[in-house]
Amino acid sequence: MATIFEQVSSNPALRVREADLRRLTLPDGAPAGAGWYSLACGTTTPVETHTVAEVWALLSGRGHAQVGEHTHDVEAGDVVVVPSGAVHALTNTGEERLDFVSVWWHPR
């Protein structure tokens, strides 16, 4: 199996409401997706729910995560698990950008 390296900064940034998103390229037909998000101070990802499960790995900054009926303060180094069907959002409550990688997949 070949190893794939990708320089995320070379991917064009998409604007997803208040978040900048750079999608990570996976092999064609991969049953998962991934993206690098960057939230400016005081901004929030869209409040959403979907059929995929998701994991966020926080790289920098601090914020407030909502997953279902639970809310938690989070910071760089934390990992947030979002089950399929859970309402979720992430707010940057810090004084610097909140960067995180999201990986999502369709649960079996």
PDB file of N, CA and C in Angstrom, residues 5 13 16 18 21 23-24 36-38 43-44 59 62 69-70 83 87-88 90 94 101 103 108:
ATOM      1  N   PHE A   5       1.182  11.499   1.154  1.00  0.00           N
ATOM      2  CA  PHE A   5       1.479  12.700   1.926  1.00  0.00           C
ATOM      3  C   PHE A   5       0.800  13.866   1.236  1.00  0.00           C
ATOM      4  N   ALA A  13      -8.937  26.851   0.308  1.00  0.00           N
ATOM      5  CA  ALA A  13      -9.815  26.949   1.481  1.00  0.00           C
ATOM      6  C   ALA A  13     -11.241  27.200   1.017  1.00  0.00           C
ATOM      7  N   VAL A  16     -17.106  27.680   5.106  1.00  0.00           N
ATOM      8  CA  VAL A  16     -18.289  26.969   5.585  1.00  0.00           C
ATOM      9  C   VAL A  16     -18.855  27.810   6.712  1.00  0.00           C
ATOM     10  N   GLU A  18     -18.883  30.211   9.216  1.00  0.00           N
ATOM     11  CA  GLU A  18     -17.827  30.934   9.930  1.00  0.00           C
ATOM     12  C   GLU A  18     -16.486  30.212   9.938  1.00  0.00           C
ATOM     13  N   LEU A  21     -12.370  25.756   5.747  1.00  0.00           N
ATOM     14  CA  LEU A  21     -12.201  24.305   5.636  1.00  0.00           C
ATOM     15  C   LEU A  21     -11.269  23.989   4.490  1.00  0.00           C
ATOM     16  N   ARG A  23     -10.316  20.562   2.689  1.00  0.00           N
ATOM     17  CA  ARG A  23     -10.580  19.117   2.643  1.00  0.00           C
ATOM     18  C   ARG A  23      -9.284  18.365   2.392  1.00  0.00           C
ATOM     19  N   LEU A  24      -9.136  17.256   3.083  1.00  0.00           N
ATOM     20  CA  LEU A  24      -7.985  16.383   2.885  1.00  0.00           C
ATOM     21  C   LEU A  24      -8.358  15.335   1.844  1.00  0.00           C
ATOM     22  N   TRP A  36      -9.460  19.952   7.484  1.00  0.00           N
ATOM     23  CA  TRP A  36      -8.767  20.822   8.438  1.00  0.00           C
ATOM     24  C   TRP A  36      -9.618  22.079   8.548  1.00  0.00           C
ATOM     25  N   TYR A  37     -10.101  22.375   9.739  1.00  0.00           N
ATOM     26  CA  TYR A  37     -10.940  23.542   9.972  1.00  0.00           C
ATOM     27  C   TYR A  37     -10.175  24.579  10.778  1.00  0.00           C
ATOM     28  N   SER A  38     -10.506  25.836  10.562  1.00  0.00           N
ATOM     29  CA  SER A  38      -9.914  26.930  11.321  1.00  0.00           C
ATOM     30  C   SER A  38     -11.012  27.931  11.645  1.00  0.00           C
ATOM     31  N   THR A  43     -16.270  32.738  16.678  1.00  0.00           N
ATOM     32  CA  THR A  43     -17.131  32.140  15.660  1.00  0.00           C
ATOM     33  C   THR A  43     -17.474  30.695  16.010  1.00  0.00           C
ATOM     34  N   THR A  44     -18.512  30.189  15.344  1.00  0.00           N
ATOM     35  CA  THR A  44     -19.046  28.853  15.612  1.00  0.00           C
ATOM     36  C   THR A  44     -19.248  28.100  14.308  1.00  0.00           C
ATOM     37  N   LEU A  59      -6.128  21.107  17.468  1.00  0.00           N
ATOM     38  CA  LEU A  59      -4.701  21.358  17.269  1.00  0.00           C
ATOM     39  C   LEU A  59      -4.222  22.628  17.951  1.00  0.00           C
ATOM     40  N   ARG A  62      -8.835  27.219  21.968  1.00  0.00           N
ATOM     41  CA  ARG A  62      -9.757  26.663  22.961  1.00  0.00           C
ATOM     42  C   ARG A  62     -11.169  27.021  22.544  1.00  0.00           C
ATOM     43  N   GLU A  69     -26.898  16.669  23.893  1.00  0.00           N
ATOM     44  CA  GLU A  69     -27.295  17.534  25.004  1.00  0.00           C
ATOM     45  C   GLU A  69     -26.124  17.895  25.908  1.00  0.00           C
ATOM     46  N   HIS A  70     -24.926  17.470  25.553  1.00  0.00           N
ATOM     47  CA  HIS A  70     -23.743  17.711  26.377  1.00  0.00           C
ATOM     48  C   HIS A  70     -22.918  18.858  25.813  1.00  0.00           C
ATOM     49  N   PRO A  83     -21.172  11.104  17.729  1.00  0.00           N
ATOM     50  CA  PRO A  83     -21.870   9.939  17.169  1.00  0.00           C
ATOM     51  C   PRO A  83     -22.763  10.336  15.991  1.00  0.00           C
ATOM     52  N   VAL A  87     -26.666  16.174  17.266  1.00  0.00           N
ATOM     53  CA  VAL A  87     -26.535  17.600  16.975  1.00  0.00           C
ATOM     54  C   VAL A  87     -25.192  18.041  17.531  1.00  0.00           C
ATOM     55  N   HIS A  88     -24.441  18.828  16.765  1.00  0.00           N
ATOM     56  CA  HIS A  88     -23.111  19.211  17.232  1.00  0.00           C
ATOM     57  C   HIS A  88     -22.668  20.552  16.648  1.00  0.00           C
ATOM     58  N   LEU A  90     -19.079  23.584  17.331  1.00  0.00           N
ATOM     59  CA  LEU A  90     -17.870  23.964  18.052  1.00  0.00           C
ATOM     60  C   LEU A  90     -17.718  25.473  17.957  1.00  0.00           C
ATOM     61  N   GLY A  94     -11.624  31.305  22.585  1.00  0.00           N
ATOM     62  CA  GLY A  94     -10.286  31.767  22.945  1.00  0.00           C
ATOM     63  C   GLY A  94      -9.906  33.075  22.268  1.00  0.00           C
ATOM     64  N   VAL A 101      -8.734  19.087  13.176  1.00  0.00           N
ATOM     65  CA  VAL A 101      -8.921  18.144  12.078  1.00  0.00           C
ATOM     66  C   VAL A 101     -10.169  17.332  12.389  1.00  0.00           C
ATOM     67  N   VAL A 103     -12.409  13.993  11.118  1.00  0.00           N
ATOM     68  CA  VAL A 103     -12.474  12.770  10.314  1.00  0.00           C
ATOM     69  C   VAL A 103     -13.883  12.218  10.481  1.00  0.00           C
ATOM     70  N   ARG A 108     -21.161   1.371  10.542  1.00  0.00           N
ATOM     71  CA  ARG A 108     -21.791   0.139  10.020  1.00  0.00           C
ATOM     72  C   ARG A 108     -23.035  -0.190  10.781  1.00  0.00           C
TER      73      ARG A 108
END
